Amino acid sequence: MHARYAGAAHLALSGVSLRVRWGTCFALVGPNGAGKSTLLKVIAGLLPVQAGDLRVLGHEVGACRAAIAYLPQRSEIDWSFPISVRRLVLSGRYPHLGWLRLPSREDWRVVDAALDQVGLRDLAERQIGELSGGQQQRVLLARALAQDATLLLLDEPLNAVDVTTQRIISEVLHALVQRGKTVIVATHDLDRVQREFDDALFLSEGRVVAVGVHSVRERTLQWMHAANAFDVSHERA
Amino acid sequence: MSVLEPFQYAFMRSAALAGLVVGVTCALVGTYVVLRRMAFISDALAHTVLPGLVIAYLNRWSMTLGALVAGVITALGIGWLSRRRELREDTAIGIMFTAMFALGILLMSGVRTYRDLAHMLFGNILGVTQAQLLLFSAVAVGVIVALMALHKELELTSFDPLHAQVIGINADRLRYVLLVLVALAVVGAVQLVGVVLTSALLIVPPATAALLAKRLPLVMLLAVLIAVSSTWVGLLLSYYYDVASGAAIVLVCIVCFGVAWGWRQIRRAV
């Protein structure tokens, strides 16, 4: 399939083809600007597919919105907005609530359980901007849990977060996959891809370069090697 | 003799009532305007009503209605130009603002008397009529009901439009709705209290409240309290010291903002 940002001349993704099996943990690897975020947005229904066919959870894109949770990069949210952690997590319940409806006691119970799972129950009444980067990432994960989504799309959830957050996110994702949920993660963390993911895809300049955990690992090492070599020569010059 | 003695006059009572309705509406709508960084829009809307006023004047239609229609057209135009972020919202506002204002001037250059239009454009809180008050109250009730009904959707699209979009809430359409609500509030308020006071009541009380509160409903409540009390204090000051009422109200708002700003700086330093 192909995808392009509005007004952009170049395709952000071209000829990308992927197949993610139900109940697996899938990694998207590649340099910055390779199209990982774009691919996640296309799957989430945030960007239109220009050409080609994309079926998500067996439906056309946008047909099963409540079942998809998208965790954007933290910079895409206005953290200074006056809202509590608990209320942000509540927005995971909105697809189940619908318009003009107030949350029930059950909705709040689900929210609190999700906060417990990511270890943020104590910070529930804080304003969202008062949390650390790692805690903010966990809030977004808690929202996906509260939403009870079937497919989770995570954009660099492990980037620049503390060790506790990394551990909790890994545990929660693992538990989700055990329960039959499907998880797609954009990441740089090669060791983790090797250890924790069932399948992987290496993207470069909007194209698929390698498929499968092993070949993605090899491809990434090559790429890192090339990048390092460039850095060294650049420093010397 | 009490401090409230001036309110025995009918024009002061009307002004206080206008302050109440305009203050509540502007503070509520303004909270979103401030938090979504659309402050520029109130100024733009206050000016773009001009062609609506002129056309209504020439055809002997209701000028308030003309202004409302022009305001809504502006809001929809801004939403349309900046849809899918192809054009930034502030640029879209700048384009609609100048286009509509220039159209108004062009139409007006054919009209002899400027005075009636000037009055409509600049308003005067001490000259509010019963009919104006009733019409604006109807608009205000509609705006407030819409804000309450769409509270969780407007809140969500304000801080995380992507999540909203993913779960099927059309953030763009909600932006249109909000723009129209802002237009109704601004255009209505301008007729009652003028351009400057409307801009001030829309921006300053919510900006002050946002410095003090960390929950959206609390920000809204504080903004309403600040806006309404500022108009009343301003009215009293203008009565006792014989100064311009609109300017007095704006300056009381600004003093509130200054106090909140100072308090926050001190708290940050300690």
Coordinates of C-alpha atoms in Angstrom, one line a residue:
Chain A
M1 CA 0.0 0.0 0.0
H2 CA 1.0 3.7 -0.4
A3 CA 0.4 6.6 2.0
R4 CA 1.2 10.3 1.9
Y5 CA 0.8 13.2 4.2
A6 CA -1.6 16.0 3.0
G7 CA 0.3 18.4 0.8
A8 CA 3.5 16.4 0.7
A9 CA 5.1 15.6 -2.6
H10 CA 6.7 12.3 -1.6
L11 CA 5.0 9.2 -0.5
A12 CA 5.7 8.5 3.2
L13 CA 5.1 4.8 2.6
S14 CA 5.4 3.1 -0.8
G15 CA 4.8 -0.5 -1.6
V16 CA 4.6 -1.5 2.0
S17 CA 3.1 -4.9 2.7
L18 CA 2.8 -6.5 6.0
R19 CA 0.8 -9.2 7.8
V20 CA 0.4 -9.3 11.5
R21 CA -1.0 -12.4 13.1
W22 CA -3.7 -12.2 15.8
G23 CA -2.3 -12.4 19.3
T24 CA 1.3 -11.6 18.5
C25 CA 3.7 -8.9 19.4
F26 CA 5.0 -7.2 16.2
A27 CA 8.0 -4.7 16.1
L28 CA 8.5 -1.9 13.5
V29 CA 12.2 -1.1 13.3
G30 CA 14.0 1.5 11.3
P31 CA 15.8 4.9 11.3
N32 CA 14.0 8.1 12.2
G33 CA 11.8 9.2 9.3
A34 CA 11.7 5.7 7.9
G35 CA 7.9 5.6 8.1
K36 CA 7.2 3.7 11.3
S37 CA 5.0 6.4 12.8
T38 CA 3.2 6.8 9.4
L39 CA 2.5 3.1 9.2
L40 CA 1.0 3.1 12.7
K41 CA -1.1 6.2 11.8
V42 CA -2.4 4.5 8.6
I43 CA -3.4 1.4 10.6
A44 CA -5.1 3.6 13.2
G45 CA -7.1 5.3 10.5
L46 CA -5.4 8.7 11.0
L47 CA -3.9 8.8 7.5
P48 CA -5.7 7.6 4.4
V49 CA -4.3 4.7 2.3
Q50 CA -3.5 6.2 -1.1
A51 CA -3.5 3.0 -3.0
G52 CA -3.6 -0.6 -2.1
D53 CA -5.6 -2.6 0.4
L54 CA -5.5 -2.5 4.2
R55 CA -7.6 -4.7 6.4
V56 CA -7.4 -4.1 10.2
L57 CA -8.9 -6.9 12.4
G58 CA -10.6 -8.2 9.3
H59 CA -12.4 -5.0 8.4
E60 CA -11.9 -1.9 6.3
V61 CA -9.8 0.8 8.1
G62 CA -12.1 2.8 10.5
A63 CA -14.7 0.1 10.8
C64 CA -13.7 -1.1 14.3
R65 CA -12.6 2.0 16.1
A66 CA -13.3 1.0 19.7
A67 CA -11.1 -2.0 19.2
I68 CA -8.0 0.0 18.3
A69 CA -5.8 1.8 20.8
Y70 CA -3.2 4.2 19.5
L71 CA -0.4 5.5 21.8
P72 CA 1.2 8.5 20.0
Q73 CA 4.6 9.8 20.7
R74 CA 4.3 11.9 23.9
S75 CA 4.9 15.2 22.0
E76 CA 1.5 14.8 20.2
I77 CA -0.5 15.5 23.4
D78 CA -0.9 18.8 25.2
W79 CA 0.3 17.9 28.7
S80 CA -0.3 21.4 30.0
F81 CA -4.0 20.9 29.6
P82 CA -5.9 21.1 33.0
I83 CA -7.0 17.5 33.4
S84 CA -6.2 14.8 35.9
V85 CA -4.5 11.5 35.2
R86 CA -7.7 9.6 36.1
R87 CA -9.8 11.7 33.7
L88 CA -7.3 11.2 30.8
V89 CA -7.5 7.4 31.4
L90 CA -11.3 7.7 31.4
S91 CA -11.1 8.9 27.8
G92 CA -10.3 5.2 27.0
R93 CA -13.9 4.5 28.0
Y94 CA -15.4 7.0 25.6
P95 CA -15.8 4.6 22.6
H96 CA -17.9 2.5 25.0
L97 CA -19.8 5.4 26.3
G98 CA -21.0 7.3 23.2
W99 CA -22.2 10.8 22.9
L100 CA -24.1 12.6 25.7
R101 CA -23.4 9.8 28.2
L102 CA -21.8 10.2 31.6
P103 CA -19.3 7.5 32.9
S104 CA -20.9 4.8 35.1
R105 CA -19.4 3.4 38.4
E106 CA -18.2 0.5 36.3
D107 CA -16.3 2.8 33.9
W108 CA -14.4 4.4 36.9
R109 CA -13.7 0.9 38.3
V110 CA -12.1 -0.1 35.0
V111 CA -10.1 3.1 35.0
D112 CA -8.8 2.5 38.5
A113 CA -7.9 -1.1 37.7
A114 CA -5.9 0.1 34.7
L115 CA -4.1 2.7 36.8
D116 CA -3.2 -0.1 39.3
Q117 CA -1.8 -2.2 36.5
V118 CA 0.7 0.5 35.5
G119 CA 1.5 1.5 39.0
L120 CA 0.0 5.0 38.9
R121 CA -3.0 4.7 41.3
D122 CA -1.3 7.0 43.8
L123 CA -0.9 9.7 41.1
A124 CA -4.4 9.5 39.8
E125 CA -5.4 13.0 40.9
R126 CA -2.3 14.8 39.6
Q127 CA -2.5 17.1 36.6
I128 CA -1.0 15.2 33.7
G129 CA 1.8 17.7 33.1
E130 CA 3.2 17.0 36.7
L131 CA 4.2 13.5 35.7
S132 CA 7.6 12.3 34.4
G133 CA 8.0 11.2 30.8
G134 CA 7.9 7.6 31.8
Q135 CA 4.8 8.0 33.9
Q136 CA 3.1 9.9 31.1
Q137 CA 3.8 6.9 28.8
R138 CA 2.3 4.6 31.4
V139 CA -0.8 6.8 31.6
L140 CA -1.3 6.3 27.9
L141 CA -0.9 2.6 28.3
A142 CA -3.4 2.6 31.1
R143 CA -5.9 4.4 28.8
A144 CA -5.4 1.6 26.2
L145 CA -6.1 -0.9 29.0
A146 CA -9.2 0.9 30.0
Q147 CA -10.3 0.9 26.4
D148 CA -10.0 -2.9 26.4
A149 CA -8.7 -2.7 22.8
T150 CA -8.0 -5.7 20.7
L151 CA -5.2 -4.1 18.7
L152 CA -2.6 -1.8 20.4
L153 CA -0.4 0.5 18.3
L154 CA 2.5 2.0 20.3
D155 CA 4.9 4.7 18.8
E156 CA 8.3 4.5 20.5
P157 CA 6.9 3.7 24.0
L158 CA 10.3 2.8 25.4
N159 CA 12.1 5.8 24.1
A160 CA 13.8 7.9 26.8
V161 CA 11.8 6.4 29.7
D162 CA 13.0 5.1 33.1
V163 CA 13.8 1.5 33.8
T164 CA 10.6 1.0 35.9
T165 CA 8.5 2.2 33.0
Q166 CA 10.3 -0.1 30.6
R167 CA 9.7 -3.1 32.8
I168 CA 6.0 -2.3 33.4
I169 CA 5.3 -1.6 29.8
S170 CA 7.0 -4.9 28.8
E171 CA 5.1 -6.8 31.4
V172 CA 1.7 -5.3 30.5
L173 CA 2.3 -5.9 26.7
H174 CA 3.3 -9.5 27.4
A175 CA 0.2 -10.1 29.5
L176 CA -2.0 -8.6 26.8
V177 CA -0.5 -10.8 24.1
Q178 CA -1.1 -13.8 26.4
R179 CA -4.7 -12.8 26.6
G180 CA -4.9 -12.8 22.8
K181 CA -4.5 -9.1 22.1
T182 CA -2.3 -8.0 19.1
V183 CA 0.4 -5.4 19.7
I184 CA 2.4 -3.4 17.2
V185 CA 5.3 -1.4 18.5
A186 CA 7.6 1.1 16.8
T187 CA 11.0 0.8 18.5
H188 CA 14.7 1.2 18.3
D189 CA 15.5 -1.3 21.0
L190 CA 17.1 -4.2 19.1
D191 CA 17.8 -6.5 22.1
R192 CA 14.2 -6.2 23.1
V193 CA 13.0 -7.1 19.6
Q194 CA 15.1 -10.2 19.8
R195 CA 13.8 -11.2 23.2
E196 CA 10.2 -10.1 23.3
F197 CA 8.7 -9.9 19.8
D198 CA 7.2 -12.6 17.7
D199 CA 7.8 -10.9 14.4
A200 CA 9.3 -7.7 13.0
L201 CA 9.6 -5.4 10.0
F202 CA 12.5 -3.1 9.1
L203 CA 11.5 0.1 7.3
S204 CA 13.8 2.4 5.5
E205 CA 12.7 5.5 3.5
G206 CA 9.1 4.3 3.5
R207 CA 9.9 0.8 2.1
V208 CA 10.1 -2.6 3.7
V209 CA 13.8 -3.7 3.8
A210 CA 13.6 -6.8 6.0
V211 CA 11.0 -9.1 7.5
G212 CA 11.2 -11.5 10.5
V213 CA 13.0 -11.0 13.8
H214 CA 16.3 -12.4 12.6
S215 CA 16.7 -10.7 9.3
V216 CA 15.5 -7.4 10.9
R217 CA 18.2 -7.8 13.6
E218 CA 20.9 -8.3 10.9
R219 CA 19.7 -5.4 8.8
T220 CA 19.6 -3.1 11.9
L221 CA 23.1 -4.1 12.9
Q222 CA 24.3 -3.3 9.4
W223 CA 22.5 0.0 9.5
M224 CA 23.9 0.9 13.0
H225 CA 27.4 0.0 11.9
A226 CA 27.1 2.3 8.8
A227 CA 25.7 5.1 11.0
N228 CA 28.5 4.7 13.5
A229 CA 31.1 4.7 10.9
F230 CA 29.7 7.8 9.5
D231 CA 29.6 9.5 12.9
V232 CA 33.3 8.6 13.5
S233 CA 34.5 9.9 10.2
H234 CA 32.3 13.0 10.7
E235 CA 33.9 13.6 14.1
R236 CA 37.4 13.3 12.7
A237 CA 36.7 15.6 9.8
Chain B
M1 CA -26.2 54.9 51.3
S2 CA -24.7 51.6 50.1
V3 CA -22.1 50.7 47.6
L4 CA -24.9 49.2 45.5
E5 CA -26.8 52.5 45.3
P6 CA -26.0 53.0 41.6
F7 CA -28.0 49.9 40.8
Q8 CA -31.3 51.8 41.6
Y9 CA -30.9 53.2 38.1
A10 CA -32.4 51.1 35.3
F11 CA -29.4 51.6 32.9
M12 CA -27.0 50.3 35.6
R13 CA -29.3 47.3 36.3
S14 CA -29.3 46.5 32.6
A15 CA -25.6 46.9 32.4
A16 CA -25.1 44.6 35.4
L17 CA -27.4 42.0 33.8
A18 CA -25.5 42.4 30.5
G19 CA -22.3 41.9 32.4
L20 CA -23.6 38.7 33.9
V21 CA -24.8 37.1 30.7
V22 CA -21.8 38.2 28.6
G23 CA -19.4 37.4 31.4
V24 CA -20.7 33.8 31.9
T25 CA -20.8 33.1 28.1
C26 CA -17.5 34.6 27.2
A27 CA -15.7 33.0 30.1
L28 CA -17.0 29.5 29.2
V29 CA -16.3 29.8 25.5
G30 CA -13.1 31.7 26.2
T31 CA -11.7 28.8 28.3
Y32 CA -11.5 26.7 25.2
V33 CA -10.2 29.6 23.1
V34 CA -7.4 30.1 25.6
L35 CA -6.6 26.4 26.1
R36 CA -6.6 25.7 22.4
R37 CA -4.5 28.8 21.6
M38 CA -7.1 30.5 19.4
A39 CA -6.9 33.9 21.1
F40 CA -6.5 35.7 17.9
I41 CA -9.9 34.6 16.7
S42 CA -12.0 36.8 19.0
D43 CA -10.5 39.9 17.6
A44 CA -11.0 38.6 14.1
L45 CA -14.6 37.7 14.7
A46 CA -15.4 41.0 16.2
H47 CA -14.3 42.7 13.0
T48 CA -15.6 40.3 10.4
V49 CA -19.2 41.0 11.4
L50 CA -19.0 44.3 9.4
P51 CA -20.2 43.1 6.0
G52 CA -23.1 41.4 7.8
L53 CA -24.0 44.6 9.5
V54 CA -23.8 46.7 6.3
I55 CA -25.9 44.2 4.2
A56 CA -28.5 44.1 7.0
Y57 CA -28.5 47.8 7.3
L58 CA -29.0 48.4 3.5
N59 CA -31.8 45.9 3.4
R60 CA -33.4 47.0 6.7
W61 CA -33.0 43.5 8.1
S62 CA -32.2 42.9 11.8
M63 CA -28.6 44.0 12.2
T64 CA -27.9 41.6 15.0
L65 CA -29.0 38.8 12.8
G66 CA -26.8 40.1 10.0
A67 CA -23.8 40.2 12.4
L68 CA -24.5 36.6 13.6
V69 CA -24.7 35.3 10.1
A70 CA -21.4 37.0 9.1
G71 CA -19.8 35.6 12.3
V72 CA -20.9 32.1 11.5
I73 CA -19.7 32.4 7.9
T74 CA -16.3 33.6 9.2
A75 CA -16.1 30.7 11.6
L76 CA -17.0 28.1 8.9
G77 CA -14.5 29.7 6.5
I78 CA -11.7 29.5 9.1
G79 CA -12.6 25.9 9.8
W80 CA -12.7 25.1 6.1
L81 CA -9.4 26.8 5.2
S82 CA -7.5 25.1 8.0
R83 CA -9.0 21.7 7.7
R84 CA -6.5 18.8 7.7
R85 CA -3.9 21.4 8.8
E86 CA -3.1 22.3 5.2
L87 CA -3.1 25.9 6.3
R88 CA -2.4 26.9 9.9
E89 CA -5.4 28.1 11.8
D90 CA -3.9 31.5 12.6
T91 CA -3.2 32.1 8.9
A92 CA -6.7 31.0 8.1
I93 CA -8.0 33.5 10.7
G94 CA -5.9 36.3 9.2
I95 CA -7.2 35.6 5.7
M96 CA -10.9 35.5 6.7
F97 CA -10.5 38.5 9.0
T98 CA -9.0 40.8 6.4
A99 CA -11.3 39.5 3.6
M100 CA -14.5 40.1 5.5
F101 CA -13.4 43.4 7.0
A102 CA -12.4 44.7 3.6
L103 CA -15.7 43.5 2.1
G104 CA -17.5 45.4 4.9
I105 CA -15.6 48.6 4.2
L106 CA -16.2 48.3 0.5
L107 CA -20.0 47.9 1.0
M108 CA -19.9 50.7 3.6
S109 CA -18.2 53.2 1.3
G110 CA -21.6 53.3 -0.6
V111 CA -23.6 54.1 2.5
R112 CA -24.0 57.7 3.7
T113 CA -24.3 57.4 7.4
Y114 CA -21.5 55.7 9.3
R115 CA -22.8 56.5 12.8
D116 CA -25.4 53.7 13.2
L117 CA -22.9 51.1 12.1
A118 CA -20.2 52.4 14.4
H119 CA -22.5 52.0 17.3
M120 CA -23.3 48.4 16.3
L121 CA -19.7 47.6 16.0
F122 CA -18.4 49.2 19.1
G123 CA -21.4 48.7 21.5
N124 CA -21.9 50.3 24.9
I125 CA -22.6 48.4 28.0
L126 CA -24.5 51.4 29.5
G127 CA -26.8 51.7 26.5
V128 CA -28.0 48.1 26.4
T129 CA -31.7 47.7 25.5
Q130 CA -34.1 45.1 26.9
A131 CA -34.5 43.6 23.4
Q132 CA -30.7 43.2 22.9
L133 CA -30.4 41.6 26.3
L134 CA -33.2 39.1 25.6
L135 CA -31.8 38.1 22.2
F136 CA -28.3 37.6 23.6
S137 CA -29.6 35.6 26.5
A138 CA -31.3 33.2 24.1
V139 CA -28.0 32.9 22.2
A140 CA -26.1 32.4 25.5
V141 CA -28.4 29.6 26.6
G142 CA -27.9 27.8 23.3
V143 CA -24.1 28.2 23.5
I144 CA -23.9 27.0 27.1
V145 CA -26.2 24.0 26.5
A146 CA -24.0 23.0 23.5
L147 CA -20.8 23.3 25.6
M148 CA -22.2 21.1 28.3
A149 CA -23.6 18.5 26.0
L150 CA -20.2 18.2 24.1
H151 CA -18.0 18.7 27.2
K152 CA -16.1 15.4 27.1
E153 CA -15.6 15.5 23.4
L154 CA -14.5 19.1 23.3
E155 CA -12.2 18.4 26.3
L156 CA -10.6 15.4 24.6
T157 CA -10.1 17.0 21.2
S158 CA -8.4 19.9 22.9
F159 CA -5.5 18.0 24.4
D160 CA -5.4 14.8 22.4
P161 CA -7.1 15.1 19.0
L162 CA -5.4 11.9 17.7
H163 CA -7.0 9.6 20.3
A164 CA -10.3 11.3 19.6
Q165 CA -9.9 10.6 15.8
V166 CA -8.8 7.0 16.4
I167 CA -11.9 6.2 18.5
G168 CA -14.2 7.8 15.9
I169 CA -14.7 11.3 17.2
N170 CA -14.3 13.7 14.3
A171 CA -12.0 16.3 15.7
D172 CA -12.4 18.5 12.7
R173 CA -16.1 18.6 12.9
L174 CA -15.9 19.5 16.6
R175 CA -13.6 22.3 15.7
Y176 CA -16.3 23.7 13.4
V177 CA -18.8 23.4 16.1
L178 CA -16.5 25.2 18.6
L179 CA -15.8 27.9 16.0
V180 CA -19.5 28.5 15.5
L181 CA -20.1 28.7 19.2
V182 CA -17.3 31.2 19.6
A183 CA -18.7 33.2 16.7
L184 CA -22.2 33.3 18.3
A185 CA -20.8 34.3 21.7
V186 CA -18.4 36.9 20.3
V187 CA -20.8 38.5 17.8
G188 CA -23.6 38.6 20.4
A189 CA -21.3 40.1 23.0
V190 CA -19.9 42.7 20.7
Q191 CA -23.4 44.1 20.1
L192 CA -23.8 44.5 23.9
V193 CA -20.5 45.6 25.2
G194 CA -18.2 46.3 22.2
V195 CA -15.1 44.8 20.5
V196 CA -12.5 45.5 23.2
L197 CA -14.5 44.4 26.2
T198 CA -15.6 41.2 24.4
S199 CA -12.0 40.3 23.5
A200 CA -11.0 41.0 27.1
L201 CA -13.8 39.0 28.7
L202 CA -13.1 36.1 26.3
I203 CA -9.3 35.9 27.0
V204 CA -8.3 37.5 30.3
P205 CA -10.6 35.7 32.8
P206 CA -9.9 32.2 31.4
A207 CA -6.2 33.0 31.2
T208 CA -6.3 34.0 34.8
A209 CA -8.2 31.0 35.9
A210 CA -5.9 28.6 34.0
L211 CA -3.0 30.0 36.1
L212 CA -4.8 29.0 39.3
A213 CA -6.8 25.8 38.6
K214 CA -5.7 22.4 37.3
R215 CA -9.1 21.0 36.3
L216 CA -11.2 22.1 33.3
P217 CA -14.5 22.5 35.2
L218 CA -12.7 24.5 37.9
V219 CA -10.9 26.7 35.3
M220 CA -14.4 27.4 33.8
L221 CA -16.0 28.2 37.2
L222 CA -13.2 30.5 38.2
A223 CA -13.2 32.2 34.8
V224 CA -16.9 32.9 35.1
L225 CA -16.5 34.3 38.7
I226 CA -13.7 36.6 37.6
A227 CA -15.5 37.8 34.4
V228 CA -18.8 38.6 36.2
S229 CA -17.3 40.2 39.3
S230 CA -14.9 42.2 37.1
T231 CA -17.8 43.6 35.1
W232 CA -19.7 44.6 38.3
V233 CA -16.7 46.1 40.0
G234 CA -15.8 47.9 36.8
L235 CA -19.3 49.3 36.5
L236 CA -19.2 50.6 40.1
L237 CA -15.8 52.2 39.5
S238 CA -17.0 53.9 36.4
Y239 CA -20.1 55.2 38.3
Y240 CA -18.2 56.6 41.3
Y241 CA -15.1 58.0 39.4
D242 CA -17.0 58.9 36.3
V243 CA -14.7 57.0 33.9
A244 CA -15.4 54.9 30.8
S245 CA -17.2 51.7 31.9
G246 CA -15.7 49.4 29.3
A247 CA -12.1 50.4 30.0
A248 CA -12.7 50.2 33.8
I249 CA -14.0 46.6 33.4
V250 CA -11.1 45.6 31.2
L251 CA -8.6 47.0 33.7
V252 CA -10.2 45.2 36.6
C253 CA -9.8 41.9 34.6
I254 CA -6.2 42.8 34.0
V255 CA -5.6 43.4 37.7
C256 CA -7.0 40.0 38.5
F257 CA -4.7 38.5 36.0
G258 CA -1.7 40.4 37.4
V259 CA -2.5 39.1 40.9
A260 CA -2.8 35.5 39.7
W261 CA 0.4 35.9 37.7
G262 CA 2.3 37.3 40.7
W263 CA 1.0 34.6 43.0
R264 CA 2.2 31.9 40.6
Q265 CA 5.6 33.5 40.3
I266 CA 5.9 33.6 44.1
R267 CA 4.8 30.0 44.5
R268 CA 7.2 28.9 41.9
A269 CA 10.1 30.8 43.6
V270 CA 9.3 29.4 47.1

